[in-house]
Amino acid sequence: MIRTISSESVTEGHPDKVCDYIADSVLDAALEIDKDSRIACEVACATGLVTVLGEFDTATDFIDVQKIARGAIEEIGYTDPALGFCASGCAVLSAIVGQSPDISRGVLESIEVRTGIAKDEYDRVGAGDQGMMFGYACSETEELMPLPITLAHKLTKTLTEVRKSGELSFLRPDGKAMVALDYENGVPVRVRSVVVSAQHTPDVSDESLREGITECVIKRAVPAKLLKGAEILINPTGRFVIGGPAGDTGVTGRKIIVDTYGGAIPHGGGAFSGKDASKVDRSASYYARYACKNLVAAGLCEKVMLQVGYAIGRARPVSLYVDTFGTGDDEAVKKAALRVFDFRPAAIIDSLGLKNPIYKKTTNYGHFGKKDLPWEKVDAAERLR
């Protein structure tokens, strides 16, 4: 049976990702000063404008949001006023308040503490919100990630690399890519289609644009054996000169499927960027990925999804669900996960070092599958066997 699965990715110059990157830059700046900072930073951007909103609880009296936002925009590559959005020329507005004491109370003094059932230090810190978070891993790629999202990220990352290096000098920061992949009996066999939309200068010819992206981006990112016979669509509207925040409003947290597994599994709904690790939307999703990757690396299954549920203010999860999609014993895998992994927020933060300012490097091209992130380690695999 043939099934076709599509996944998309966006470049760092996409307006939503501009917002995500600014938010994570602000978070890192706070953590560099105070590792116990609790930050919920939201950003919106449009033509010539950035607005930074949020609830901050940190020991530092001043975070230079203007400087941080402009630095992030410059790193992305918006430095030319002709683009309608640039680091030096945009207005940066901020509206930041302290964290609600009702939320803070639940984080600093968990239900377990208030009811007298706390057994250790990890029971003292409650979850910063309610919700369900998902983790996933599979044996399709070296990174133990689904192949469609892996290829989509390679396309957008390559788009950015050839832009910043000057190899394709006509490219501008905004861009998107999508890959549709055919699976036969659960195994990826061929790419059905590749879609690339890349912002460009007004003077480049259609021929140069298509040839450059085909040769320097698509053929480098997608293996030839998978690409043979695929339909290739480049800038399907015929023109993509106006882009970035000047072409479409950006908002933090709108690329949650790009950030995770490309739609291969459900998503709990919570976004990542701009949130410190007390927000289980982020930290528990990272830890669930860590657990799933180690379960696959240990050989207990070839594919696994894990869902963990939390109540705000409670340290211990309210639920844990495991599905190996027929590649393992679900109950045995769940028991192994509960034996090795501690899903309480304080334990997660301690295990993965999530009070460190590491978040800017998570923002673009997926939060999972990057070798240098702590939740991508497989150091627990031996204990699971």
GROMACS .gro file of C-alpha atoms in nm:
model
  385
    1MET     CA    1   0.000   0.000   0.000
    2ILE     CA    2   0.128   0.347  -0.094
    3ARG     CA    3   0.083   0.634   0.150
    4THR     CA    4   0.203   0.987   0.083
    5ILE     CA    5   0.307   1.210   0.372
    6SER     CA    6   0.403   1.577   0.338
    7SER     CA    7   0.602   1.799   0.573
    8GLU     CA    8   0.711   2.160   0.544
    9SER     CA    9   0.980   2.385   0.684
   10VAL     CA   10   1.051   2.757   0.673
   11THR     CA   11   1.369   2.964   0.670
   12GLU     CA   12   1.479   3.186   0.956
   13GLY     CA   13   1.362   3.487   0.754
   14HIS     CA   14   0.999   3.372   0.754
   15PRO     CA   15   0.802   3.632   0.956
   16ASP     CA   16   0.685   3.381   1.218
   17LYS     CA   17   1.040   3.255   1.264
   18VAL     CA   18   1.168   3.613   1.297
   19CYS     CA   19   0.937   3.638   1.598
   20ASP     CA   20   1.044   3.303   1.739
   21TYR     CA   21   1.410   3.397   1.710
   22ILE     CA   22   1.363   3.732   1.884
   23ALA     CA   23   1.167   3.560   2.164
   24ASP     CA   24   1.435   3.296   2.219
   25SER     CA   25   1.706   3.565   2.205
   26VAL     CA   26   1.529   3.752   2.486
   27LEU     CA   27   1.498   3.428   2.684
   28ASP     CA   28   1.868   3.349   2.647
   29ALA     CA   29   1.962   3.703   2.753
   30ALA     CA   30   1.759   3.665   3.073
   31LEU     CA   31   1.905   3.320   3.151
   32GLU     CA   32   2.260   3.451   3.104
   33ILE     CA   33   2.197   3.690   3.394
   34ASP     CA   34   1.961   3.480   3.607
   35LYS     CA   35   1.935   3.107   3.542
   36ASP     CA   36   1.610   3.096   3.741
   37SER     CA   37   1.436   3.347   3.513
   38ARG     CA   38   1.078   3.262   3.428
   39ILE     CA   39   1.000   3.409   3.089
   40ALA     CA   40   0.696   3.401   2.865
   41CYS     CA   41   0.791   3.617   2.569
   42GLU     CA   42   0.562   3.672   2.273
   43VAL     CA   43   0.657   3.869   1.962
   44ALA     CA   44   0.465   4.006   1.665
   45CYS     CA   45   0.616   4.178   1.363
   46ALA     CA   46   0.493   4.360   1.052
   47THR     CA   47   0.626   4.614   0.806
   48GLY     CA   48   0.877   4.824   1.000
   49LEU     CA   49   0.750   4.711   1.340
   50VAL     CA   50   0.832   4.462   1.617
   51THR     CA   51   0.624   4.428   1.933
   52VAL     CA   52   0.760   4.231   2.228
   53LEU     CA   53   0.505   4.123   2.489
   54GLY     CA   54   0.523   3.898   2.790
   55GLU     CA   55   0.542   3.812   3.155
   56PHE     CA   56   0.892   3.813   3.302
   57ASP     CA   57   1.006   3.710   3.649
   58THR     CA   58   1.382   3.755   3.668
   59ALA     CA   59   1.648   3.893   3.903
   60THR     CA   60   1.776   4.142   3.647
   61ASP     CA   61   1.624   4.490   3.656
   62PHE     CA   62   1.671   4.553   3.286
   63ILE     CA   63   1.670   4.347   2.969
   64ASP     CA   64   1.758   4.557   2.664
   65VAL     CA   65   1.477   4.432   2.441
   66GLN     CA   66   1.554   4.693   2.174
   67LYS     CA   67   1.915   4.581   2.139
   68ILE     CA   68   1.831   4.211   2.152
   69ALA     CA   69   1.555   4.237   1.891
   70ARG     CA   70   1.766   4.440   1.649
   71GLY     CA   71   2.061   4.202   1.693
   72ALA     CA   72   1.841   3.901   1.618
   73ILE     CA   73   1.696   4.067   1.307
   74GLU     CA   74   2.046   4.151   1.184
   75GLU     CA   75   2.165   3.792   1.238
   76ILE     CA   76   1.877   3.668   1.024
   77GLY     CA   77   1.977   3.901   0.741
   78TYR     CA   78   1.724   4.184   0.737
   79THR     CA   79   1.972   4.468   0.701
   80ASP     CA   80   1.845   4.645   0.387
   81PRO     CA   81   1.571   4.910   0.433
   82ALA     CA   82   1.450   4.832   0.079
   83LEU     CA   83   1.305   4.506   0.215
   84GLY     CA   84   1.049   4.700   0.420
   85PHE     CA   85   1.187   4.552   0.741
   86CYS     CA   86   1.542   4.592   0.871
   87ALA     CA   87   1.734   4.579   1.196
   88SER     CA   88   1.831   4.943   1.207
   89GLY     CA   89   1.509   5.096   1.082
   90CYS     CA   90   1.220   4.907   1.241
   91ALA     CA   91   1.040   5.032   1.549
   92VAL     CA   92   1.065   4.805   1.854
   93LEU     CA   93   0.787   4.835   2.112
   94SER     CA   94   0.767   4.637   2.436
   95ALA     CA   95   0.495   4.568   2.689
   96ILE     CA   96   0.637   4.348   2.964
   97VAL     CA   97   0.489   4.276   3.306
   98GLY     CA   98   0.567   4.040   3.592
   99GLN     CA   99   0.445   3.682   3.599
  100SER     CA  100   0.103   3.631   3.753
  101PRO     CA  101   0.141   3.540   4.122
  102ASP     CA  102  -0.122   3.270   4.073
  103ILE     CA  103   0.098   3.096   3.814
  104SER     CA  104   0.416   3.162   4.012
  105ARG     CA  105   0.263   3.004   4.324
  106GLY     CA  106   0.200   2.678   4.142
  107VAL     CA  107   0.555   2.660   4.009
  108LEU     CA  108   0.732   2.750   4.334
  109GLU     CA  109   0.511   2.545   4.564
  110SER     CA  110   0.359   2.238   4.404
  111ILE     CA  111   0.039   2.061   4.501
  112GLU     CA  112   0.259   1.788   4.644
  113VAL     CA  113   0.417   2.039   4.885
  114ARG     CA  114   0.085   2.201   4.980
  115THR     CA  115  -0.077   1.864   5.052
  116GLY     CA  116   0.222   1.723   5.238
  117ILE     CA  117   0.297   1.433   5.002
  118ALA     CA  118   0.624   1.565   4.852
  119LYS     CA  119   0.893   1.298   4.878
  120ASP     CA  120   1.198   1.481   4.742
  121GLU     CA  121   1.317   1.806   4.585
  122TYR     CA  122   1.177   1.716   4.245
  123ASP     CA  123   0.829   1.708   4.398
  124ARG     CA  124   0.856   2.070   4.506
  125VAL     CA  125   0.828   2.234   4.162
  126GLY     CA  126   0.491   2.229   3.989
  127ALA     CA  127   0.424   2.238   3.615
  128GLY     CA  128   0.392   2.592   3.478
  129ASP     CA  129   0.080   2.505   3.282
  130GLN     CA  130  -0.163   2.226   3.210
  131GLY     CA  131  -0.158   2.033   2.883
  132MET     CA  132  -0.041   1.725   2.699
  133MET     CA  133   0.295   1.702   2.528
  134PHE     CA  134   0.416   1.454   2.267
  135GLY     CA  135   0.749   1.294   2.190
  136TYR     CA  136   0.842   1.079   1.892
  137ALA     CA  137   1.129   0.887   1.737
  138CYS     CA  138   1.159   0.644   1.448
  139SER     CA  139   1.431   0.454   1.266
  140GLU     CA  140   1.376   0.621   0.926
  141THR     CA  141   1.682   0.848   0.952
  142GLU     CA  142   2.015   0.869   1.133
  143GLU     CA  143   1.861   1.139   1.354
  144LEU     CA  144   1.570   0.904   1.439
  145MET     CA  145   1.334   1.160   1.287
  146PRO     CA  146   1.066   1.122   1.016
  147LEU     CA  147   1.221   1.155   0.671
  148PRO     CA  148   0.974   1.413   0.528
  149ILE     CA  149   1.046   1.678   0.792
  150THR     CA  150   1.419   1.597   0.781
  151LEU     CA  151   1.430   1.664   0.406
  152ALA     CA  152   1.216   1.978   0.438
  153HIS     CA  153   1.456   2.120   0.699
  154LYS     CA  154   1.756   2.037   0.480
  155LEU     CA  155   1.596   2.232   0.196
  156THR     CA  156   1.531   2.546   0.399
  157LYS     CA  157   1.866   2.529   0.575
  158THR     CA  158   2.039   2.497   0.237
  159LEU     CA  159   1.838   2.794   0.107
  160THR     CA  160   1.976   3.002   0.391
  161GLU     CA  161   2.332   2.875   0.349
  162VAL     CA  162   2.352   2.964  -0.020
  163ARG     CA  163   2.196   3.304   0.052
  164LYS     CA  164   2.435   3.394   0.333
  165SER     CA  165   2.741   3.264   0.146
  166GLY     CA  166   2.649   3.472  -0.161
  167GLU     CA  167   2.639   3.165  -0.385
  168LEU     CA  168   2.283   3.257  -0.483
  169SER     CA  169   2.305   3.632  -0.434
  170PHE     CA  170   1.953   3.693  -0.561
  171LEU     CA  171   1.795   3.523  -0.260
  172ARG     CA  172   1.636   3.718   0.025
  173PRO     CA  173   1.571   3.591   0.379
  174ASP     CA  174   1.214   3.459   0.354
  175GLY     CA  175   1.145   3.109   0.222
  176LYS     CA  176   0.953   2.783   0.262
  177ALA     CA  177   0.984   2.425   0.144
  178MET     CA  178   0.761   2.119   0.143
  179VAL     CA  179   0.833   1.756   0.062
  180ALA     CA  180   0.574   1.490  -0.022
  181LEU     CA  181   0.716   1.142   0.034
  182ASP     CA  182   0.570   0.809  -0.078
  183TYR     CA  183   0.577   0.521   0.171
  184GLU     CA  184   0.535   0.162   0.061
  185ASN     CA  185   0.442  -0.079   0.340
  186GLY     CA  186   0.565   0.177   0.589
  187VAL     CA  187   0.903   0.233   0.422
  188PRO     CA  188   0.990   0.565   0.246
  189VAL     CA  189   1.063   0.487  -0.120
  190ARG     CA  190   1.043   0.806  -0.328
  191VAL     CA  191   0.981   1.178  -0.319
  192ARG     CA  192   0.658   1.256  -0.499
  193SER     CA  193   0.701   1.634  -0.503
  194VAL     CA  194   0.920   1.917  -0.379
  195VAL     CA  195   0.787   2.270  -0.336
  196VAL     CA  196   1.026   2.559  -0.274
  197SER     CA  197   0.917   2.920  -0.236
  198ALA     CA  198   1.213   3.155  -0.203
  199GLN     CA  199   1.211   3.533  -0.171
  200HIS     CA  200   1.431   3.695  -0.436
  201THR     CA  201   1.550   4.024  -0.581
  202PRO     CA  202   1.327   4.181  -0.846
  203ASP     CA  203   1.586   4.162  -1.123
  204VAL     CA  204   1.661   3.787  -1.128
  205SER     CA  205   1.524   3.597  -1.427
  206ASP     CA  206   1.288   3.303  -1.383
  207GLU     CA  207   1.542   3.079  -1.555
  208SER     CA  208   1.828   3.177  -1.322
  209LEU     CA  209   1.608   3.142  -1.017
  210ARG     CA  210   1.484   2.795  -1.110
  211GLU     CA  211   1.823   2.667  -1.216
  212GLY     CA  212   1.995   2.803  -0.905
  213ILE     CA  213   1.744   2.658  -0.661
  214THR     CA  214   1.727   2.325  -0.844
  215GLU     CA  215   2.103   2.273  -0.864
  216CYS     CA  216   2.224   2.445  -0.545
  217VAL     CA  217   1.939   2.368  -0.309
  218ILE     CA  218   1.713   2.080  -0.410
  219LYS     CA  219   1.978   1.846  -0.553
  220ARG     CA  220   2.203   1.906  -0.252
  221ALA     CA  221   1.934   1.852   0.009
  222VAL     CA  222   1.742   1.557  -0.137
  223PRO     CA  223   1.920   1.229  -0.227
  224ALA     CA  224   1.914   1.162  -0.600
  225LYS     CA  225   1.771   0.811  -0.556
  226LEU     CA  226   1.465   0.959  -0.384
  227LEU     CA  227   1.432   1.259  -0.613
  228LYS     CA  228   1.413   1.068  -0.943
  229GLY     CA  229   1.082   1.139  -1.116
  230ALA     CA  230   0.963   1.389  -0.853
  231GLU     CA  231   0.753   1.691  -0.945
  232ILE     CA  232   0.945   2.010  -0.865
  233LEU     CA  233   0.761   2.337  -0.804
  234ILE     CA  234   0.964   2.654  -0.750
  235ASN     CA  235   0.785   2.977  -0.657
  236PRO     CA  236   0.446   2.856  -0.781
  237THR     CA  237   0.297   3.209  -0.779
  238GLY     CA  238   0.563   3.317  -1.030
  239ARG     CA  239   0.705   3.597  -0.813
  240PHE     CA  240   0.822   3.633  -0.451
  241VAL     CA  241   0.990   3.972  -0.415
  242ILE     CA  242   0.793   4.110  -0.122
  243GLY     CA  243   0.844   3.883   0.176
  244GLY     CA  244   0.929   3.861   0.543
  245PRO     CA  245   0.736   4.085   0.784
  246ALA     CA  246   0.675   4.334   0.501
  247GLY     CA  247   0.477   4.070   0.314
  248ASP     CA  248   0.298   3.894   0.600
  249THR     CA  249   0.256   3.958   0.971
  250GLY     CA  250   0.460   3.729   1.193
  251VAL     CA  251   0.365   3.594   1.536
  252THR     CA  252   0.549   3.373   1.784
  253GLY     CA  253   0.446   3.009   1.802
  254ARG     CA  254   0.268   2.966   1.469
  255LYS     CA  255   0.508   2.705   1.331
  256ILE     CA  256   0.457   2.431   1.588
  257ILE     CA  257   0.439   2.150   1.330
  258VAL     CA  258   0.755   2.276   1.160
  259ASP     CA  259   0.920   2.284   1.503
  260THR     CA  260   0.834   1.924   1.586
  261TYR     CA  261   0.772   1.622   1.362
  262GLY     CA  262   0.613   1.766   1.048
  263GLY     CA  263   0.268   1.625   1.124
  264ALA     CA  264   0.382   1.263   1.168
  265ILE     CA  265   0.212   1.254   1.508
  266PRO     CA  266  -0.039   1.472   1.698
  267HIS     CA  267   0.065   1.797   1.863
  268GLY     CA  268  -0.047   1.908   2.206
  269GLY     CA  269  -0.092   2.267   2.091
  270GLY     CA  270   0.169   2.446   2.300
  271ALA     CA  271   0.445   2.643   2.127
  272PHE     CA  272   0.810   2.647   2.234
  273SER     CA  273   0.991   2.973   2.157
  274GLY     CA  274   1.007   3.242   2.423
  275LYS     CA  275   0.921   3.005   2.709
  276ASP     CA  276   1.157   2.903   2.986
  277ALA     CA  277   1.174   2.543   3.102
  278SER     CA  278   0.916   2.581   3.380
  279LYS     CA  279   0.665   2.580   3.092
  280VAL     CA  280   0.610   2.211   3.027
  281ASP     CA  281   0.489   2.298   2.676
  282ARG     CA  282   0.858   2.320   2.602
  283SER     CA  283   1.052   2.121   2.858
  284ALA     CA  284   0.826   1.815   2.866
  285SER     CA  285   0.815   1.803   2.485
  286TYR     CA  286   1.194   1.802   2.482
  287TYR     CA  287   1.206   1.530   2.747
  288ALA     CA  288   0.945   1.320   2.569
  289ARG     CA  289   1.163   1.334   2.258
  290TYR     CA  290   1.464   1.233   2.470
  291ALA     CA  291   1.274   0.935   2.609
  292CYS     CA  292   1.148   0.824   2.267
  293LYS     CA  293   1.488   0.854   2.102
  294ASN     CA  294   1.649   0.641   2.371
  295LEU     CA  295   1.372   0.381   2.354
  296VAL     CA  296   1.435   0.338   1.980
  297ALA     CA  297   1.813   0.347   2.024
  298ALA     CA  298   1.783   0.073   2.286
  299GLY     CA  299   1.611  -0.150   2.031
  300LEU     CA  300   1.283  -0.176   2.224
  301CYS     CA  301   1.090  -0.059   1.918
  302GLU     CA  302   1.145   0.091   1.572
  303LYS     CA  303   0.896   0.373   1.620
  304VAL     CA  304   0.739   0.523   1.931
  305MET     CA  305   0.511   0.808   2.032
  306LEU     CA  306   0.481   0.919   2.391
  307GLN     CA  307   0.213   1.150   2.534
  308VAL     CA  308   0.250   1.297   2.883
  309GLY     CA  309  -0.018   1.506   3.055
  310TYR     CA  310   0.023   1.772   3.327
  311ALA     CA  311  -0.189   1.979   3.563
  312ILE     CA  312  -0.071   2.331   3.644
  313GLY     CA  313   0.095   2.345   3.985
  314ARG     CA  314   0.144   1.967   4.011
  315ALA     CA  315   0.487   1.807   3.981
  316ARG     CA  316   0.384   1.456   3.888
  317PRO     CA  317   0.227   1.398   3.546
  318VAL     CA  318  -0.141   1.305   3.537
  319SER     CA  319  -0.098   1.060   3.248
  320LEU     CA  320   0.153   0.878   3.032
  321TYR     CA  321   0.065   0.702   2.707
  322VAL     CA  322   0.295   0.503   2.478
  323ASP     CA  323   0.230   0.376   2.123
  324THR     CA  324   0.494   0.178   1.933
  325PHE     CA  325   0.275   0.140   1.621
  326GLY     CA  326   0.311  -0.236   1.630
  327THR     CA  327   0.693  -0.229   1.641
  328GLY     CA  328   0.721  -0.321   2.008
  329ASP     CA  329   0.534  -0.424   2.323
  330ASP     CA  330   0.356  -0.104   2.429
  331GLU     CA  331   0.317  -0.202   2.792
  332ALA     CA  332   0.677  -0.321   2.826
  333VAL     CA  333   0.805  -0.004   2.661
  334LYS     CA  334   0.593   0.210   2.894
  335LYS     CA  335   0.727   0.024   3.199
  336ALA     CA  336   1.084   0.075   3.077
  337ALA     CA  337   1.019   0.447   3.025
  338LEU     CA  338   0.872   0.489   3.374
  339ARG     CA  339   1.165   0.299   3.525
  340VAL     CA  340   1.434   0.515   3.362
  341PHE     CA  341   1.280   0.857   3.300
  342ASP     CA  342   1.147   1.108   3.555
  343PHE     CA  343   0.885   1.334   3.395
  344ARG     CA  344   0.854   1.580   3.684
  345PRO     CA  345   0.945   1.934   3.566
  346ALA     CA  346   1.234   1.988   3.809
  347ALA     CA  347   1.382   1.649   3.719
  348ILE     CA  348   1.351   1.730   3.348
  349ILE     CA  349   1.521   2.068   3.392
  350ASP     CA  350   1.804   1.913   3.594
  351SER     CA  351   1.853   1.616   3.360
  352LEU     CA  352   1.870   1.822   3.039
  353GLY     CA  353   2.035   2.138   3.177
  354LEU     CA  354   1.743   2.355   3.069
  355LYS     CA  355   1.840   2.658   3.277
  356ASN     CA  356   2.128   2.723   3.039
  357PRO     CA  357   2.092   2.984   2.760
  358ILE     CA  358   2.068   2.732   2.476
  359TYR     CA  359   1.742   2.835   2.315
  360LYS     CA  360   1.848   3.051   2.020
  361LYS     CA  361   2.002   2.748   1.854
  362THR     CA  362   1.676   2.556   1.882
  363THR     CA  363   1.460   2.811   1.700
  364ASN     CA  364   1.522   2.735   1.334
  365TYR     CA  365   1.505   2.415   1.125
  366GLY     CA  366   1.333   2.211   1.394
  367HIS     CA  367   1.379   2.167   1.768
  368PHE     CA  368   1.454   1.797   1.719
  369GLY     CA  369   1.715   1.607   1.521
  370LYS     CA  370   2.010   1.840   1.597
  371LYS     CA  371   2.305   1.652   1.742
  372ASP     CA  372   2.425   1.925   1.980
  373LEU     CA  373   2.105   1.953   2.185
  374PRO     CA  374   2.084   1.766   2.518
  375TRP     CA  375   1.752   1.593   2.443
  376GLU     CA  376   1.910   1.435   2.135
  377LYS     CA  377   2.154   1.228   2.339
  378VAL     CA  378   2.106   0.851   2.360
  379ASP     CA  379   2.291   0.814   2.690
  380ALA     CA  380   1.996   0.637   2.854
  381ALA     CA  381   1.968   0.359   2.596
  382GLU     CA  382   2.184   0.112   2.788
  383ARG     CA  383   1.973   0.149   3.104
  384LEU     CA  384   1.660   0.068   2.905
  385ARG     CA  385   1.787  -0.263   2.771
   0.00000   0.00000   0.00000
